[in-house]
Amino acid sequence: MCFSASASFTAAAVLVPIGIYGTHIARTTDQKAYAPLAMTPAFFGTQQFVEGLQWTALDNGGLEPLGTITARGFLFFAYCFWMIWIPFCAYSISKATETEAMQKRLKWVWIIASILGIGFYIPVLFQPMLVQPAVEAGRIVYNVDTVWHNFVNTEPVGQLVYWGFIVLPLVALKDKGVKMFGGLIFISIFLTWFTHSQAFNSVWCFYCAVLSIFILWIINRPRLKHA
């Protein structure tokens, strides 16, 4: 989380069990297509745990090698994993809710987003010196100095491309609950952009982590209808 180590570890302790529980519900209520989405809070919790370790490193004067490992770990989620996972969740859900044509479109979105996400992360993985995490105004800022990252992090076109691969696959689905989740992520993007643009990666991932709790309601709807 973008506030402190204790807040990050607390978020992890809440989100990981929610993800595990949601996945259990998805599998026991014949919603296997929703299982990847149900796991999402657990992955957000893992990312928050990694950022808690990053806070620990920074609070101890840039403790190494912990600082380098956790910076790359956090950015793996921010730059690569979510670009792959969220479109994959949409594609998985489409198998149960969408036409074959829409399934094919979402599959290609997932493939292209995965290629971009992997390409985006490779410089961070193999050149850790490019990443300079620091605390500014009480938030962690992950400074990554490459032409590609500067384009995506600071240029409107680059940001829209990244955000589009996260939001559009969700709002393209027929499921109103998933559409709403995509809409909430869209709102969180602009809220973060207007309030914490400098520390966008950290703050936005925090907002999304909180919003991922909404997934539990999406997965639990069949049980609520029969309650």
Short mmCIF file of C-alpha atoms in Angstrom, two decimals:
data_model
loop_
_atom_site.label_atom_id
_atom_site.label_comp_id
_atom_site.label_asym_id
_atom_site.label_seq_id
_atom_site.Cartn_x
_atom_site.Cartn_y
_atom_site.Cartn_z
CA MET A 1 0.00 0.00 0.00
CA CYS A 2 1.16 3.55 -0.64
CA PHE A 3 1.02 4.74 2.99
CA SER A 4 3.22 2.54 5.21
CA ALA A 5 4.60 -0.94 5.73
CA SER A 6 2.00 -1.79 8.37
CA ALA A 7 -0.85 -0.66 6.09
CA SER A 8 0.52 -2.78 3.25
CA PHE A 9 0.87 -5.88 5.41
CA THR A 10 -2.65 -5.35 6.79
CA ALA A 11 -4.05 -5.09 3.27
CA ALA A 12 -2.26 -8.31 2.34
CA ALA A 13 -3.68 -10.09 5.39
CA VAL A 14 -7.21 -9.09 4.35
CA LEU A 15 -7.02 -9.56 0.58
CA VAL A 16 -5.28 -12.92 0.33
CA PRO A 17 -7.97 -14.78 2.34
CA ILE A 18 -10.70 -12.97 0.36
CA GLY A 19 -9.14 -14.20 -2.87
CA ILE A 20 -8.86 -17.76 -1.60
CA TYR A 21 -12.45 -17.72 -0.31
CA GLY A 22 -13.77 -16.20 -3.53
CA THR A 23 -12.01 -18.85 -5.59
CA HIS A 24 -13.57 -21.54 -3.43
CA ILE A 25 -17.03 -20.05 -4.01
CA ALA A 26 -16.45 -19.80 -7.77
CA ARG A 27 -15.49 -23.44 -8.00
CA THR A 28 -18.26 -24.76 -5.73
CA THR A 29 -21.07 -22.76 -7.40
CA ASP A 30 -20.22 -23.86 -10.93
CA GLN A 31 -18.60 -20.54 -11.88
CA LYS A 32 -15.27 -21.93 -13.04
CA ALA A 33 -15.05 -19.27 -15.75
CA TYR A 34 -14.99 -16.68 -12.94
CA ALA A 35 -12.26 -18.43 -10.94
CA PRO A 36 -9.40 -16.28 -12.31
CA LEU A 37 -11.30 -13.10 -11.40
CA ALA A 38 -12.03 -14.56 -7.95
CA MET A 39 -8.30 -15.08 -7.37
CA THR A 40 -7.54 -11.42 -8.16
CA PRO A 41 -7.78 -10.06 -4.58
CA ALA A 42 -5.18 -12.62 -3.48
CA PHE A 43 -2.78 -11.33 -6.13
CA PHE A 44 -3.43 -7.74 -5.07
CA GLY A 45 -2.71 -8.85 -1.51
CA THR A 46 0.57 -10.38 -2.64
CA GLN A 47 1.51 -7.14 -4.38
CA GLN A 48 0.71 -5.18 -1.23
CA PHE A 49 2.86 -7.56 0.82
CA VAL A 50 5.75 -6.93 -1.59
CA GLU A 51 5.28 -3.19 -1.23
CA GLY A 52 5.26 -3.59 2.53
CA LEU A 53 8.73 -5.11 2.19
CA GLN A 54 9.68 -2.17 -0.04
CA TRP A 55 8.62 0.21 2.71
CA THR A 56 10.73 -1.80 5.15
CA ALA A 57 13.76 -1.43 2.89
CA LEU A 58 13.25 2.30 2.41
CA ASP A 59 12.60 2.90 6.10
CA ASN A 60 15.94 1.28 6.82
CA GLY A 61 17.90 3.55 4.51
CA GLY A 62 17.52 1.58 1.29
CA LEU A 63 18.30 -1.85 2.71
CA GLU A 64 19.82 -4.09 0.04
CA PRO A 65 19.27 -6.45 -1.65
CA LEU A 66 15.72 -6.24 -0.26
CA GLY A 67 15.05 -2.85 -1.86
CA THR A 68 16.05 -3.96 -5.35
CA ILE A 69 14.17 -7.27 -5.17
CA THR A 70 10.95 -5.75 -3.86
CA ALA A 71 11.02 -2.85 -6.33
CA ARG A 72 11.23 -5.31 -9.21
CA GLY A 73 8.59 -7.47 -7.55
CA PHE A 74 6.12 -4.60 -7.18
CA LEU A 75 6.72 -3.40 -10.73
CA PHE A 76 6.25 -6.94 -12.02
CA PHE A 77 2.65 -6.67 -10.89
CA ALA A 78 2.19 -3.04 -11.96
CA TYR A 79 3.79 -3.27 -15.39
CA CYS A 80 3.41 -6.90 -16.42
CA PHE A 81 1.11 -9.10 -14.36
CA TRP A 82 -2.03 -6.92 -14.47
CA MET A 83 -1.60 -6.40 -18.21
CA ILE A 84 -1.77 -10.17 -18.59
CA TRP A 85 -4.13 -11.17 -15.81
CA ILE A 86 -7.04 -8.73 -16.19
CA PRO A 87 -7.54 -9.39 -19.94
CA PHE A 88 -7.21 -13.12 -19.18
CA CYS A 89 -9.95 -12.84 -16.54
CA ALA A 90 -12.21 -11.15 -19.09
CA TYR A 91 -11.44 -13.81 -21.69
CA SER A 92 -12.16 -16.57 -19.18
CA ILE A 93 -15.52 -15.05 -18.23
CA SER A 94 -16.41 -14.58 -21.90
CA LYS A 95 -16.43 -18.36 -22.34
CA ALA A 96 -19.54 -18.47 -20.17
CA THR A 97 -21.27 -15.23 -21.17
CA GLU A 98 -20.26 -14.06 -24.64
CA THR A 99 -20.58 -15.03 -28.28
CA GLU A 100 -17.77 -16.92 -30.00
CA ALA A 101 -16.84 -13.76 -31.91
CA MET A 102 -16.42 -11.76 -28.70
CA GLN A 103 -14.41 -14.60 -27.16
CA LYS A 104 -11.98 -14.44 -30.09
CA ARG A 105 -11.64 -10.66 -29.76
CA LEU A 106 -10.92 -10.88 -26.05
CA LYS A 107 -8.43 -13.68 -26.65
CA TRP A 108 -6.48 -11.44 -29.03
CA VAL A 109 -6.65 -8.56 -26.55
CA TRP A 110 -5.19 -10.88 -23.92
CA ILE A 111 -2.38 -12.03 -26.26
CA ILE A 112 -1.42 -8.51 -27.31
CA ALA A 113 -1.61 -7.18 -23.74
CA SER A 114 0.58 -10.07 -22.56
CA ILE A 115 3.25 -9.28 -25.17
CA LEU A 116 3.23 -5.61 -24.20
CA GLY A 117 3.34 -6.38 -20.49
CA ILE A 118 6.28 -8.75 -20.83
CA GLY A 119 8.12 -6.29 -23.06
CA PHE A 120 7.40 -3.51 -20.59
CA TYR A 121 8.87 -5.47 -17.69
CA ILE A 122 12.01 -6.93 -19.31
CA PRO A 123 14.13 -3.75 -18.86
CA VAL A 124 13.19 -3.65 -15.16
CA LEU A 125 14.06 -7.32 -14.70
CA PHE A 126 17.48 -7.23 -16.35
CA GLN A 127 18.51 -3.67 -15.52
CA PRO A 128 17.46 -3.12 -11.89
CA MET A 129 19.65 -0.03 -11.68
CA LEU A 130 17.06 1.72 -13.86
CA VAL A 131 14.58 1.58 -10.96
CA GLN A 132 15.01 4.18 -8.23
CA PRO A 133 12.23 3.88 -5.62
CA ALA A 134 11.95 6.76 -3.17
CA VAL A 135 9.49 8.22 -0.68
CA GLU A 136 8.09 11.57 -1.79
CA ALA A 137 5.34 13.35 0.15
CA GLY A 138 4.68 10.17 2.11
CA ARG A 139 4.20 8.00 -0.98
CA ILE A 140 6.51 5.57 -2.77
CA VAL A 141 7.54 6.78 -6.22
CA TYR A 142 9.00 4.17 -8.56
CA ASN A 143 11.22 6.10 -10.95
CA VAL A 144 12.01 4.00 -14.02
CA ASP A 145 14.27 5.76 -16.51
CA THR A 146 13.69 4.32 -20.00
CA VAL A 147 12.15 5.87 -23.11
CA TRP A 148 9.36 3.26 -23.11
CA HIS A 149 8.48 3.71 -19.44
CA ASN A 150 8.61 7.49 -19.67
CA PHE A 151 6.20 7.31 -22.62
CA VAL A 152 3.69 5.13 -20.78
CA ASN A 153 4.05 6.87 -17.41
CA THR A 154 3.95 10.49 -18.57
CA GLU A 155 2.44 10.73 -22.07
CA PRO A 156 -1.37 10.75 -22.43
CA VAL A 157 -1.32 8.32 -25.38
CA GLY A 158 0.90 5.85 -23.53
CA GLN A 159 -1.24 6.03 -20.42
CA LEU A 160 -4.45 5.53 -22.40
CA VAL A 161 -3.03 2.43 -24.09
CA TYR A 162 -2.07 0.90 -20.74
CA TRP A 163 -5.35 1.80 -19.07
CA GLY A 164 -7.33 0.61 -22.07
CA PHE A 165 -5.96 -2.92 -21.82
CA ILE A 166 -6.98 -3.01 -18.15
CA VAL A 167 -10.44 -1.44 -18.30
CA LEU A 168 -11.94 -2.17 -21.73
CA PRO A 169 -11.90 -6.00 -21.53
CA LEU A 170 -13.95 -5.79 -18.33
CA VAL A 171 -16.52 -3.27 -19.53
CA ALA A 172 -16.92 -5.16 -22.83
CA LEU A 173 -18.50 -8.12 -21.05
CA LYS A 174 -22.26 -8.58 -20.65
CA ASP A 175 -22.02 -9.29 -16.91
CA LYS A 176 -23.19 -6.08 -15.23
CA GLY A 177 -21.22 -6.76 -12.06
CA VAL A 178 -17.97 -7.13 -13.99
CA LYS A 179 -18.82 -4.03 -16.02
CA MET A 180 -19.29 -2.14 -12.76
CA PHE A 181 -15.92 -3.36 -11.50
CA GLY A 182 -14.30 -2.11 -14.72
CA GLY A 183 -16.08 1.22 -14.29
CA LEU A 184 -14.81 1.55 -10.73
CA ILE A 185 -11.25 0.91 -11.92
CA PHE A 186 -11.75 3.59 -14.57
CA ILE A 187 -12.85 6.07 -11.90
CA SER A 188 -9.88 5.12 -9.72
CA ILE A 189 -7.51 5.87 -12.61
CA PHE A 190 -8.66 9.46 -12.91
CA LEU A 191 -8.91 9.94 -9.16
CA THR A 192 -5.29 8.85 -8.84
CA TRP A 193 -4.18 10.84 -11.86
CA PHE A 194 -5.65 14.07 -10.49
CA THR A 195 -4.49 13.61 -6.90
CA HIS A 196 -1.25 11.56 -6.94
CA SER A 197 0.08 11.55 -10.49
CA GLN A 198 3.71 11.51 -9.30
CA ALA A 199 3.19 8.31 -7.29
CA PHE A 200 0.61 6.88 -9.68
CA ASN A 201 1.78 3.24 -9.66
CA SER A 202 1.73 2.89 -5.89
CA VAL A 203 -1.48 4.82 -5.19
CA TRP A 204 -3.49 3.35 -8.07
CA CYS A 205 -2.54 -0.20 -7.14
CA PHE A 206 -3.75 0.58 -3.63
CA TYR A 207 -7.12 1.80 -4.93
CA CYS A 208 -7.47 -1.26 -7.15
CA ALA A 209 -6.56 -3.53 -4.26
CA VAL A 210 -9.39 -2.02 -2.19
CA LEU A 211 -11.79 -2.24 -5.13
CA SER A 212 -10.96 -5.90 -5.64
CA ILE A 213 -13.02 -6.67 -2.53
CA PHE A 214 -16.02 -5.93 -4.78
CA ILE A 215 -15.15 -9.12 -6.67
CA LEU A 216 -16.33 -11.16 -3.70
CA TRP A 217 -19.86 -9.81 -4.27
CA ILE A 218 -19.64 -10.64 -7.99
CA ILE A 219 -18.68 -14.24 -7.21
CA ASN A 220 -21.18 -14.58 -4.36
CA ARG A 221 -24.27 -13.50 -6.33
CA PRO A 222 -25.64 -17.02 -6.95
CA ARG A 223 -25.58 -17.76 -3.22
CA LEU A 224 -27.17 -14.41 -2.36
CA LYS A 225 -30.04 -15.07 -4.77
CA HIS A 226 -30.88 -18.28 -2.97
CA ALA A 227 -30.49 -16.86 0.52
#
